[in-house]
Amino acid sequence: MHFANGEVPAEYRRYIGLKVLFIAAVAAALALCLAVSISLGAADVPLKEVVRSLLGYGATRRFELIIWSIRLPQALTAVTAGAGLAAAGAAMQSILRNPLGSPFTLGVSHAAAFGAAFSVMVLGGGVMGSSNVGAVSITSPYATTAAAFAASLLAAGVIIMVSRTRGATPEVMVLTGVALGALFTAGTMFLQFFADDVQLAAMVFWTFGDTARASWPELAVAAAVTAAGCVYFMLHAWSYNAIDAGDETAKGLGVRVERVRVTGMLVASLVTAVIIAFLGVIGFVGLVVPHMVRRVIGSDHRFLLPASILTGGLLLLASDTAARLILAPHVLPVSVITAFMGAPVFIYLIVRGGRR
Amino acid sequence: MILDVDGVVFAYNSHPVLRNMSFQVRAGELLAILGPNGVGKTTLLKCVNAIHRPRGGAVRVEGRDLLRMAPAEISLAVGYVPQRSEPARLTVFDAVLMGRKPHIRWRTSPRDLSIVDAALKHLGLKPLSLRSIDTLSGGELQKVAIARALVQEPRLLLLDEPTSSLDLKNQMDILSLVRRVVDEHAMAAVMTMHDLNAALRFAHKFLFLKDGAIYAAGDCKDVTAEMVEEVYGLPVEIHQINGRPMVAPLA
């Protein structure tokens, strides 16, 4: 083929430059928001102290304690969860060819809630809670986390098995996910029906997503899994672009569509499962963030994925900070804030016809 | 010889579709696969680039056995334009750049970008390069799909009904474009078609499929009214208009 008369067009360079600029701006906003979030709270830490401490020049012992053992882990947990859920959402929307795809479309969160309820009732995980709410205390948080995680993976496993027999098409995966969601919801309700007051409170409380549940060890696990997942998604950015152009086009470009679809779904489920097992259900970030980003920089996954990851982190960190401050000293569940923000966008997407 | 299809057999589950398909396409040749709806034209095309795995036989592109190659390797040798491509929110430039995927490891090189630029000029898409493909017309979208297949720099181009759902002007544009690319770049191309007149006008060779087998094959100028009648079950006349065969149904 002699396509020798081409050049690298300047206008395309500029166009790509703008996308890179957007990503850099979000990254800068995230860094700023992180510093502000850490400085605000029951005891205000001056912004200057926060920056100094983060850079390793902190001097005041009281501030060091607040920053490093309370505020920073919580803020980083919010960033990790937002980033992971948004990346999983962006990938799912492409893989499932469905603008309403999100980490929760496949019933992963319903399964996790069921797992947690199962742990409370049957495994005697007892009463759970969070450091924020004194009324409910944790007796065995790890059993509950493990049960929630196992149930999420069970849901993902069922979808993979069905995809194996019926072909990994978006229809098969979405429909199976919806069925599983209904099944696990019914299972949770069944358990709740027989639960006593304390158990019921624990089950309901678990579903409120809460970034304060994770401390450094949990954060490390969630961050490692999220980072690995994000790298996986970014390595497949071209494949997702190709799948957006249609399965046949993608196959013609050498993409193993079924394999990319099944592994992408598995990675998204894994990232989601780890996050919600530690933090509880945090809705809408995974659904809404990719759509917001798509509106600004388009659906080229080379840029959509990193931008969604950063925007997701930024959004959940901002919501989490708001949740801590709005009714201080009470801490609202962050999922409530994200859902208040996400639901209207969701409805807007439906009204607009669900077009990408 | 670029494409050598040798005794390909294909079945969906236990339902046989293609029996003993054998044909060759040389460099600079455009072959039209013709036949009634549901006879297996698209299936044959998908067997040729191993999207469907044939049950038997061999497909060789420039002497290499396609069925032993990985999908990524095949996409370096064969460009495929499916019947439909989905319009996403992607610029024309990026949509065509996707065709470089088989060549790209992680980052695009200046060469990738300049090949896309040249292809856009070649196909007259340059003025649209930063338009989103979900705002394009059917004809423009089809040109984008063809440009995408061309920047793969394949030796063999496969087109599944490239002109279905296009108006007359766009049909002529797309087919003369395909013909021009085949001539200029000494590629081989295979397309499935419903429109006999367009096929006979632009293709060099034809292949009639009937009942899962090759009924007739040859130069487009050798198509007879009897062949068409046998294949489609409809009596026709073939007239020569300005030196071009035109098929007219008699019914």
Coordinates of C-alpha atoms in Angstrom, one line a residue:
Chain A
M1 CA 0.0 0.0 0.0
H2 CA 1.5 3.4 -0.9
F3 CA 0.0 5.9 1.5
A4 CA 3.1 8.0 1.3
N5 CA 1.6 11.4 0.8
G6 CA 0.3 11.7 4.4
E7 CA 1.6 13.9 7.2
V8 CA 0.8 14.2 10.9
P9 CA -2.0 16.7 10.8
A10 CA -1.6 19.7 13.1
E11 CA -5.3 20.0 13.8
Y12 CA -5.4 16.4 15.1
R13 CA -2.4 17.1 17.3
R14 CA -4.2 20.0 18.8
Y15 CA -7.3 18.0 19.3
I16 CA -5.4 15.3 21.2
G17 CA -3.5 18.0 23.1
L18 CA -6.9 19.3 24.4
K19 CA -7.7 15.8 25.8
V20 CA -4.4 15.5 27.5
L21 CA -4.9 19.0 28.9
F22 CA -8.3 17.9 30.3
I23 CA -6.8 14.9 32.0
A24 CA -4.0 17.0 33.5
A25 CA -6.6 19.5 34.8
V26 CA -8.6 16.7 36.5
A27 CA -5.4 15.3 38.0
A28 CA -4.5 18.8 39.4
A29 CA -8.0 19.2 40.7
L30 CA -7.8 15.8 42.4
A31 CA -4.5 16.8 44.1
L32 CA -6.0 20.0 45.3
C33 CA -9.2 18.3 46.5
L34 CA -7.1 15.8 48.4
A35 CA -5.3 18.5 50.3
V36 CA -8.5 20.4 51.0
S37 CA -10.3 17.2 52.1
I38 CA -7.6 16.3 54.5
S39 CA -7.6 19.8 56.0
L40 CA -11.3 19.9 56.6
G41 CA -13.1 18.1 59.4
A42 CA -13.9 18.2 63.1
A43 CA -10.5 19.7 63.8
D44 CA -9.4 21.9 61.0
V45 CA -5.8 21.4 59.9
P46 CA -4.3 24.4 58.0
L47 CA -3.8 23.6 54.3
K48 CA -0.1 24.5 54.6
E49 CA 0.4 21.9 57.4
V50 CA -1.4 19.3 55.2
V51 CA 0.9 19.9 52.2
R52 CA 4.0 20.0 54.5
S53 CA 3.0 16.7 56.2
L54 CA 2.2 15.0 52.9
L55 CA 5.6 16.0 51.6
G56 CA 7.3 14.6 54.7
Y57 CA 8.1 17.9 56.4
G58 CA 5.3 17.8 59.0
A59 CA 6.3 19.1 62.4
T60 CA 3.2 19.2 64.6
R61 CA 2.5 15.8 66.2
R62 CA -1.2 16.4 66.7
F63 CA -1.7 17.3 63.0
E64 CA 0.5 14.3 61.9
L65 CA -1.8 12.0 63.8
I66 CA -5.0 13.4 62.4
I67 CA -3.6 13.4 58.8
W68 CA -1.8 10.1 58.7
S69 CA -4.1 7.9 60.7
I70 CA -7.5 9.3 60.0
R71 CA -7.9 11.7 57.1
L72 CA -5.4 10.4 54.6
P73 CA -6.5 6.8 54.6
Q74 CA -10.1 7.8 54.3
A75 CA -9.4 10.3 51.5
L76 CA -7.3 7.8 49.6
T77 CA -10.0 5.1 50.1
A78 CA -12.5 7.5 48.5
V79 CA -10.1 8.1 45.6
T80 CA -9.4 4.4 45.1
A81 CA -13.1 3.4 45.2
G82 CA -14.1 6.2 42.9
A83 CA -11.3 5.5 40.4
G84 CA -12.0 1.7 40.5
L85 CA -15.7 2.0 40.1
A86 CA -15.5 4.6 37.3
A87 CA -12.9 2.5 35.4
A88 CA -15.0 -0.6 35.8
G89 CA -18.1 1.4 34.6
A90 CA -16.3 2.7 31.5
A91 CA -15.2 -0.7 30.5
M92 CA -18.6 -2.3 31.2
Q93 CA -20.4 0.3 29.1
S94 CA -18.2 -0.7 26.2
I95 CA -18.1 -4.4 26.8
L96 CA -21.8 -4.7 27.3
R97 CA -22.5 -2.2 24.5
N98 CA -25.0 -0.6 26.9
P99 CA -24.9 3.1 28.0
L100 CA -26.5 2.0 31.3
G101 CA -23.8 -0.5 32.0
S102 CA -22.0 -0.1 35.3
P103 CA -20.2 -2.3 37.8
F104 CA -23.6 -3.1 39.3
T105 CA -25.4 -4.2 36.1
L106 CA -24.3 -7.7 36.5
G107 CA -25.7 -8.1 40.0
V108 CA -22.3 -7.9 41.7
S109 CA -23.4 -5.4 44.4
H110 CA -26.7 -7.3 45.1
A111 CA -24.6 -10.4 45.6
A112 CA -22.2 -8.6 47.9
A113 CA -25.1 -7.3 50.0
F114 CA -26.5 -10.8 50.2
G115 CA -23.1 -12.1 51.2
A116 CA -22.9 -9.6 54.0
A117 CA -26.4 -10.4 55.2
F118 CA -25.6 -14.1 55.0
S119 CA -22.6 -13.5 57.2
V120 CA -24.6 -11.6 59.7
M121 CA -27.3 -14.2 60.0
V122 CA -25.8 -17.6 59.3
L123 CA -22.1 -17.3 59.9
G124 CA -22.7 -15.4 63.1
G125 CA -20.7 -12.4 61.8
G126 CA -22.8 -10.7 64.3
V127 CA -23.1 -7.0 64.4
M128 CA -21.2 -4.8 62.1
G129 CA -20.7 -1.1 61.9
S130 CA -18.1 1.5 61.3
S131 CA -15.8 3.6 63.2
N132 CA -18.2 6.5 62.6
V133 CA -21.2 5.1 64.2
G134 CA -20.9 4.1 67.8
A135 CA -24.3 2.5 68.1
V136 CA -23.3 -0.4 65.9
S137 CA -20.1 -2.3 66.6
I138 CA -18.2 -4.8 64.5
T139 CA -17.7 -8.2 65.9
S140 CA -16.1 -9.9 62.9
P141 CA -15.7 -7.5 60.0
Y142 CA -13.4 -9.9 58.1
A143 CA -16.0 -12.7 57.9
T144 CA -18.5 -10.2 56.5
T145 CA -16.0 -8.8 54.0
A146 CA -15.1 -12.3 52.9
A147 CA -18.7 -13.4 52.6
A148 CA -19.6 -10.3 50.5
F149 CA -16.6 -10.8 48.3
A150 CA -17.3 -14.6 47.8
A151 CA -20.9 -13.8 46.9
S152 CA -19.8 -11.2 44.3
L153 CA -17.4 -13.7 42.7
L154 CA -20.2 -16.3 42.7
A155 CA -22.4 -13.9 40.7
A156 CA -19.5 -13.2 38.2
G157 CA -18.8 -17.0 38.0
V158 CA -22.4 -17.7 37.0
I159 CA -22.4 -15.1 34.3
I160 CA -19.2 -16.5 32.9
M161 CA -20.7 -20.0 32.9
V162 CA -23.8 -18.8 31.1
S163 CA -21.6 -16.9 28.6
R164 CA -19.6 -20.0 27.9
T165 CA -22.7 -22.0 26.9
R166 CA -24.7 -19.2 25.2
G167 CA -21.9 -17.1 23.8
A168 CA -20.5 -13.9 25.4
T169 CA -23.0 -11.5 23.8
P170 CA -24.1 -8.3 25.7
E171 CA -27.7 -9.5 25.8
V172 CA -26.8 -12.8 27.5
M173 CA -24.6 -11.0 30.0
V174 CA -27.0 -8.2 30.9
L175 CA -30.0 -10.5 31.1
T176 CA -28.1 -13.0 33.3
G177 CA -26.9 -10.1 35.5
V178 CA -30.4 -8.7 35.9
A179 CA -31.7 -12.2 36.9
L180 CA -28.9 -12.6 39.4
G181 CA -29.6 -9.2 40.9
A182 CA -33.2 -10.1 41.4
L183 CA -32.2 -13.5 42.9
F184 CA -29.7 -12.0 45.4
T185 CA -32.1 -9.2 46.3
A186 CA -34.8 -11.8 47.1
G187 CA -32.2 -13.8 49.1
T188 CA -31.3 -10.7 51.1
M189 CA -35.0 -10.0 51.8
F190 CA -35.5 -13.6 52.9
L191 CA -32.8 -13.3 55.4
Q192 CA -34.0 -9.9 56.6
F193 CA -37.5 -11.3 57.1
F194 CA -36.1 -13.7 59.7
A195 CA -33.6 -11.3 61.2
D196 CA -33.9 -9.8 64.7
D197 CA -33.7 -6.0 65.1
V198 CA -30.0 -5.9 65.7
Q199 CA -29.2 -8.1 62.8
L200 CA -31.5 -6.2 60.5
A201 CA -29.8 -3.0 61.5
A202 CA -26.4 -4.5 60.7
M203 CA -27.6 -5.7 57.3
V204 CA -29.0 -2.4 56.3
F205 CA -26.1 -0.5 57.7
W206 CA -23.7 -2.6 55.7
T207 CA -25.3 -1.5 52.4
F208 CA -24.5 2.2 53.2
G209 CA -21.2 2.7 51.6
D210 CA -18.7 4.2 54.0
T211 CA -15.1 5.1 53.2
A212 CA -14.2 5.2 56.9
R213 CA -14.4 1.4 57.1
A214 CA -11.1 0.9 55.5
S215 CA -7.8 1.5 57.3
W216 CA -4.3 1.2 55.8
P217 CA -4.3 -2.6 55.3
E218 CA -7.7 -2.7 53.6
L219 CA -6.8 0.4 51.6
A220 CA -3.6 -1.4 50.4
V221 CA -5.5 -4.4 49.1
A222 CA -8.2 -2.3 47.4
A223 CA -5.6 0.0 45.9
A224 CA -3.5 -2.9 44.5
V225 CA -6.5 -4.6 43.0
T226 CA -7.9 -1.3 41.6
A227 CA -4.5 -0.3 40.1
A228 CA -4.1 -3.7 38.5
G229 CA -7.6 -3.5 37.1
C230 CA -7.0 0.0 35.7
V231 CA -3.8 -1.1 34.0
Y232 CA -5.6 -4.0 32.5
F233 CA -8.4 -1.8 31.2
M234 CA -6.0 0.7 29.7
L235 CA -4.0 -2.0 27.9
H236 CA -7.2 -3.0 26.2
A237 CA -8.3 0.6 25.3
W238 CA -7.9 -0.1 21.6
S239 CA -9.9 -3.3 21.9
Y240 CA -12.8 -1.4 23.6
N241 CA -12.7 1.2 20.8
A242 CA -12.9 -1.6 18.2
I243 CA -15.8 -3.3 20.1
D244 CA -17.6 0.0 20.1
A245 CA -17.4 -0.1 16.2
G246 CA -19.2 -3.5 16.2
D247 CA -18.1 -7.0 17.0
E248 CA -17.5 -7.9 13.4
T249 CA -15.3 -4.8 12.9
A250 CA -13.4 -5.7 16.0
K251 CA -12.9 -9.3 14.9
G252 CA -11.6 -8.0 11.6
L253 CA -9.0 -6.0 13.5
G254 CA -7.8 -9.1 15.3
V255 CA -9.6 -8.6 18.6
R256 CA -10.7 -11.8 20.3
V257 CA -14.1 -10.2 21.2
E258 CA -15.6 -13.0 23.4
R259 CA -12.4 -13.3 25.4
V260 CA -12.0 -9.5 25.9
R261 CA -15.6 -9.4 26.9
V262 CA -15.4 -12.2 29.5
T263 CA -12.1 -11.2 31.0
G264 CA -13.1 -7.5 31.1
M265 CA -16.2 -8.4 32.9
L266 CA -14.3 -10.6 35.3
V267 CA -11.7 -7.8 36.1
A268 CA -14.5 -5.2 36.5
S269 CA -16.4 -7.6 38.8
L270 CA -13.2 -8.3 40.8
V271 CA -12.4 -4.6 41.3
T272 CA -16.0 -3.8 42.2
A273 CA -16.2 -6.8 44.6
V274 CA -13.1 -5.8 46.5
I275 CA -14.3 -2.2 46.8
I276 CA -17.8 -3.0 48.0
A277 CA -16.7 -5.8 50.2
F278 CA -14.6 -3.3 52.2
L279 CA -16.8 -0.2 51.9
G280 CA -20.3 -1.3 51.2
V281 CA -22.4 -0.3 48.2
I282 CA -21.4 2.9 46.5
G283 CA -23.7 3.5 43.6
F284 CA -23.8 5.7 40.5
V285 CA -20.1 6.6 40.4
G286 CA -19.5 3.8 38.0
L287 CA -22.5 4.7 35.9
V288 CA -22.3 8.4 35.8
V289 CA -18.7 9.3 35.7
P290 CA -17.9 7.7 32.3
H291 CA -20.9 9.5 30.8
M292 CA -19.8 12.8 32.1
V293 CA -16.3 12.3 30.8
R294 CA -17.6 11.0 27.5
R295 CA -19.5 14.3 27.0
V296 CA -16.3 16.3 27.4
I297 CA -13.6 14.3 25.6
G298 CA -15.5 11.7 23.6
S299 CA -15.5 7.9 23.8
D300 CA -11.9 7.1 22.7
H301 CA -10.9 4.8 25.5
R302 CA -7.3 5.7 25.3
F303 CA -8.4 9.0 27.0
L304 CA -11.8 8.1 28.4
L305 CA -10.3 5.5 30.7
P306 CA -7.6 7.6 32.4
A307 CA -10.0 10.6 32.5
S308 CA -12.7 8.5 34.1
I309 CA -10.3 7.0 36.6
L310 CA -9.2 10.5 37.8
T311 CA -12.7 12.0 37.6
G312 CA -14.2 9.1 39.6
G313 CA -11.6 9.6 42.3
L314 CA -12.2 13.3 42.3
L315 CA -16.0 12.9 42.5
L316 CA -16.1 10.4 45.3
L317 CA -13.5 12.3 47.3
A318 CA -15.6 15.5 46.9
S319 CA -18.8 13.6 47.9
D320 CA -17.1 12.0 50.8
T321 CA -15.8 15.3 52.1
A322 CA -19.3 16.8 51.7
A323 CA -20.7 13.8 53.5
R324 CA -18.4 14.4 56.4
L325 CA -19.1 18.1 56.6
I326 CA -22.8 18.8 55.6
L327 CA -24.3 17.6 58.9
A328 CA -21.1 17.6 61.0
P329 CA -20.5 16.1 63.5
H330 CA -22.8 13.5 61.9
V331 CA -21.4 11.7 58.9
L332 CA -23.8 11.0 56.1
P333 CA -23.2 7.7 54.1
V334 CA -21.3 8.7 51.0
S335 CA -23.5 6.5 48.9
V336 CA -26.4 8.7 49.8
I337 CA -24.6 11.8 48.4
T338 CA -23.5 10.0 45.3
A339 CA -27.0 8.7 44.6
F340 CA -28.6 12.1 45.2
M341 CA -26.1 13.4 42.6
G342 CA -26.3 10.4 40.3
A343 CA -30.0 9.6 40.1
P344 CA -31.0 12.8 38.2
V345 CA -28.2 12.2 35.7
F346 CA -29.4 8.7 35.3
I347 CA -33.0 9.9 34.6
Y348 CA -31.6 12.5 32.2
L349 CA -29.8 9.7 30.3
I350 CA -32.9 7.7 30.0
V351 CA -35.0 10.7 28.8
R352 CA -32.3 11.5 26.3
G353 CA -32.7 8.0 24.8
G354 CA -29.6 6.3 26.2
R355 CA -27.5 7.2 23.2
R356 CA -23.7 7.3 23.6
Chain B
M1 CA -1.9 -15.4 -6.4
I2 CA -3.0 -13.7 -3.2
L3 CA -6.0 -15.7 -2.0
D4 CA -6.3 -19.4 -2.4
V5 CA -9.5 -21.0 -1.0
D6 CA -9.1 -24.8 -1.2
G7 CA -12.1 -27.1 -0.4
V8 CA -13.6 -25.1 2.4
V9 CA -16.5 -26.7 4.2
F10 CA -18.6 -25.0 6.8
A11 CA -21.6 -25.9 9.0
Y12 CA -23.6 -24.1 11.7
N13 CA -23.9 -26.8 14.3
S14 CA -25.1 -29.8 12.3
H15 CA -26.6 -27.6 9.5
P16 CA -24.3 -27.7 6.5
V17 CA -23.9 -24.3 4.8
L18 CA -20.9 -24.5 2.5
R19 CA -19.6 -27.5 0.6
N20 CA -16.2 -27.8 -1.0
M21 CA -15.6 -24.2 -1.9
S22 CA -12.5 -23.6 -4.0
F23 CA -11.4 -20.5 -5.8
Q24 CA -8.5 -18.1 -6.2
V25 CA -8.0 -14.4 -6.4
R26 CA -5.0 -12.7 -7.9
A27 CA -3.4 -9.4 -7.2
G28 CA -5.3 -6.5 -8.8
E29 CA -8.5 -8.6 -9.0
L30 CA -11.9 -7.9 -7.6
L31 CA -14.2 -10.9 -7.1
A32 CA -17.9 -10.6 -6.6
I33 CA -19.7 -13.4 -4.7
L34 CA -23.3 -13.5 -5.9
G35 CA -26.3 -15.6 -5.0
P36 CA -29.7 -15.5 -3.4
N37 CA -30.4 -14.4 0.2
G38 CA -29.3 -17.0 2.8
V39 CA -27.1 -19.0 0.4
G40 CA -24.0 -18.4 2.5
K41 CA -22.2 -15.4 0.9
T42 CA -21.5 -13.7 4.2
T43 CA -20.6 -17.0 5.8
L44 CA -18.1 -17.7 3.0
L45 CA -16.6 -14.3 3.5
K46 CA -16.2 -14.8 7.2
C47 CA -14.6 -18.2 6.6
V48 CA -12.0 -16.5 4.4
N49 CA -10.8 -14.4 7.3
A50 CA -11.3 -17.1 9.9
I51 CA -14.0 -15.2 11.8
H52 CA -15.8 -18.5 11.2
R53 CA -13.6 -21.5 11.5
P54 CA -14.1 -23.8 8.5
R55 CA -14.8 -27.4 9.3
G56 CA -12.5 -28.5 6.5
G57 CA -10.3 -27.2 3.7
A58 CA -7.6 -24.5 3.7
V59 CA -7.5 -20.8 3.2
R60 CA -4.1 -19.4 2.1
V61 CA -3.2 -15.8 1.8
E62 CA 0.1 -15.3 -0.1
G63 CA 0.8 -18.9 0.6
R64 CA 0.3 -18.7 4.4
D65 CA -2.3 -20.9 6.0
L66 CA -4.8 -18.5 7.6
L67 CA -6.3 -21.1 9.8
R68 CA -3.0 -21.6 11.7
M69 CA -2.6 -17.8 12.3
A70 CA -3.6 -15.8 15.4
P71 CA -6.4 -13.3 14.9
A72 CA -3.9 -10.4 15.3
E73 CA -1.7 -11.9 12.5
I74 CA -4.6 -12.4 10.2
S75 CA -5.6 -8.7 10.6
L76 CA -2.2 -7.7 9.2
A77 CA -2.9 -9.6 6.0
V78 CA -6.7 -9.3 5.6
G79 CA -8.9 -6.2 5.9
Y80 CA -12.5 -6.8 6.6
V81 CA -15.4 -4.4 6.0
P82 CA -18.5 -5.8 7.7
Q83 CA -22.1 -5.2 6.5
R84 CA -22.7 -2.8 9.4
S85 CA -20.5 -0.8 11.6
E86 CA -21.7 1.0 14.7
P87 CA -21.4 4.7 14.9
A88 CA -19.7 5.6 18.2
R89 CA -18.8 9.1 19.5
L90 CA -15.4 9.0 17.9
T91 CA -13.8 11.3 15.3
V92 CA -13.4 10.1 11.7
F93 CA -9.6 10.3 12.2
D94 CA -9.7 8.1 15.4
A95 CA -12.2 5.7 13.8
V96 CA -9.8 5.2 10.8
L97 CA -6.7 5.2 13.1
M98 CA -8.3 2.1 14.7
G99 CA -7.4 0.2 11.6
R100 CA -3.8 0.6 12.6
K101 CA -4.5 -1.4 15.7
P102 CA -2.8 -4.6 14.4
H103 CA 0.4 -2.5 13.9
I104 CA 0.2 -0.6 17.2
R105 CA 1.7 -2.0 20.4
W106 CA 0.8 0.8 22.8
R107 CA 1.5 4.3 21.3
T108 CA 0.7 5.4 17.8
S109 CA 3.8 6.3 15.8
P110 CA 4.0 9.3 13.4
R111 CA 3.8 6.8 10.6
D112 CA 0.5 5.5 11.9
L113 CA -0.9 9.0 11.9
S114 CA 0.5 9.9 8.5
I115 CA -0.9 6.8 6.9
V116 CA -4.4 7.7 8.3
D117 CA -4.0 11.2 7.0
A118 CA -3.1 9.9 3.5
A119 CA -6.0 7.4 3.5
L120 CA -8.4 10.2 4.5
K121 CA -7.2 12.3 1.6
H122 CA -7.4 9.4 -0.8
L123 CA -11.0 8.8 0.1
G124 CA -12.0 12.4 0.2
L125 CA -12.7 12.2 4.0
K126 CA -10.1 14.8 5.0
P127 CA -12.5 17.6 5.5
L128 CA -14.5 15.4 7.9
S129 CA -11.5 14.2 9.9
L130 CA -12.5 15.8 13.3
R131 CA -16.3 15.2 12.9
S132 CA -17.8 12.6 15.2
I133 CA -18.8 9.5 13.2
D134 CA -22.2 9.4 14.8
T135 CA -23.1 12.5 12.8
L136 CA -22.1 11.0 9.4
S137 CA -24.4 9.8 6.6
G138 CA -24.5 6.1 5.6
G139 CA -22.3 6.7 2.6
E140 CA -19.7 8.6 4.7
L141 CA -19.7 5.9 7.4
Q142 CA -19.1 3.2 4.8
K143 CA -16.2 5.2 3.5
V144 CA -14.8 5.4 7.0
A145 CA -15.1 1.6 7.3
I146 CA -13.3 1.1 4.0
A147 CA -10.6 3.6 5.0
R148 CA -10.1 1.7 8.3
A149 CA -9.6 -1.6 6.4
L150 CA -7.2 0.1 4.0
V151 CA -4.9 1.5 6.7
Q152 CA -4.4 -2.0 8.0
E153 CA -2.3 -2.3 4.8
P154 CA -3.7 -5.7 4.0
R155 CA -3.0 -7.7 0.9
L156 CA -6.6 -8.9 0.8
L157 CA -9.7 -6.8 1.2
L158 CA -13.0 -8.4 2.1
L159 CA -16.3 -6.4 1.8
D160 CA -19.7 -7.7 2.9
E161 CA -22.3 -6.0 0.8
P162 CA -20.5 -2.6 0.7
T163 CA -23.4 -0.9 -1.0
S164 CA -26.5 -2.2 0.7
S165 CA -28.5 0.7 2.2
L166 CA -26.7 3.3 0.0
D167 CA -28.2 5.5 -2.6
L168 CA -27.3 5.2 -6.3
K169 CA -24.6 8.0 -6.2
N170 CA -23.0 6.5 -3.1
Q171 CA -23.1 3.0 -4.6
M172 CA -21.2 4.2 -7.6
D173 CA -18.7 6.2 -5.4
I174 CA -18.0 3.3 -3.1
L175 CA -17.6 0.7 -5.8
S176 CA -15.4 2.8 -8.0
L177 CA -13.3 3.6 -5.0
V178 CA -12.9 -0.1 -4.2
R179 CA -12.0 -0.8 -7.8
R180 CA -9.5 2.1 -7.9
V181 CA -7.8 0.9 -4.7
V182 CA -7.6 -2.7 -6.0
D183 CA -6.1 -1.4 -9.3
E184 CA -3.7 1.1 -7.8
H185 CA -2.4 -1.0 -4.9
A186 CA -2.4 -4.4 -6.6
M187 CA -4.5 -5.8 -3.8
A188 CA -6.9 -8.7 -4.1
A189 CA -10.5 -8.0 -3.1
V190 CA -13.6 -10.1 -2.5
M191 CA -17.1 -8.6 -2.0
T192 CA -20.5 -10.1 -1.6
M193 CA -23.3 -8.3 -3.6
H194 CA -27.0 -8.4 -4.3
D195 CA -27.0 -5.8 -7.1
L196 CA -26.0 -7.8 -10.2
N197 CA -25.6 -4.8 -12.4
A198 CA -23.3 -3.0 -10.0
A199 CA -21.3 -6.2 -9.4
L200 CA -20.9 -6.9 -13.2
R201 CA -19.9 -3.3 -13.8
F202 CA -17.1 -3.1 -11.2
A203 CA -15.9 -6.6 -10.5
H204 CA -13.4 -8.5 -12.6
K205 CA -14.6 -12.0 -11.7
F206 CA -17.8 -13.5 -10.4
L207 CA -18.8 -16.5 -8.3
F208 CA -22.4 -17.7 -8.2
L209 CA -23.4 -19.7 -5.1
K210 CA -26.3 -22.1 -5.2
D211 CA -27.4 -24.6 -2.6
G212 CA -24.1 -24.2 -0.6
A213 CA -21.9 -24.9 -3.6
I214 CA -20.2 -22.9 -6.4
Y215 CA -22.6 -23.0 -9.3
A216 CA -20.5 -21.0 -11.7
A217 CA -17.5 -18.8 -11.7
G218 CA -15.5 -16.8 -14.3
D219 CA -15.0 -13.4 -15.9
C220 CA -17.9 -10.9 -15.4
K221 CA -18.3 -10.6 -19.2
D222 CA -19.1 -14.3 -19.4
V223 CA -22.2 -14.2 -17.2
T224 CA -25.2 -15.5 -19.1
A225 CA -29.0 -15.1 -18.6
E226 CA -29.3 -18.9 -18.0
M227 CA -26.9 -18.8 -15.0
V228 CA -28.8 -16.0 -13.4
E229 CA -32.1 -17.7 -14.0
E230 CA -30.8 -21.0 -12.5
V231 CA -29.3 -19.3 -9.5
Y232 CA -32.1 -16.9 -8.6
G233 CA -35.0 -18.8 -10.1
L234 CA -36.1 -15.8 -12.1
P235 CA -36.0 -15.4 -15.9
V236 CA -33.9 -12.5 -17.0
E237 CA -32.4 -10.9 -20.1
I238 CA -28.9 -9.5 -20.3
H239 CA -28.6 -6.4 -22.5
Q240 CA -25.4 -4.7 -23.5
I241 CA -25.7 -0.9 -22.8
N242 CA -22.7 1.2 -23.7
G243 CA -20.7 -2.0 -23.6
R244 CA -21.8 -3.0 -20.1
P245 CA -23.9 -6.0 -19.3
M246 CA -27.3 -5.0 -17.7
V247 CA -29.5 -7.7 -16.1
A248 CA -33.2 -7.1 -16.6
P249 CA -35.8 -9.4 -15.0
L250 CA -38.5 -10.7 -17.3
A251 CA -41.1 -11.4 -14.8

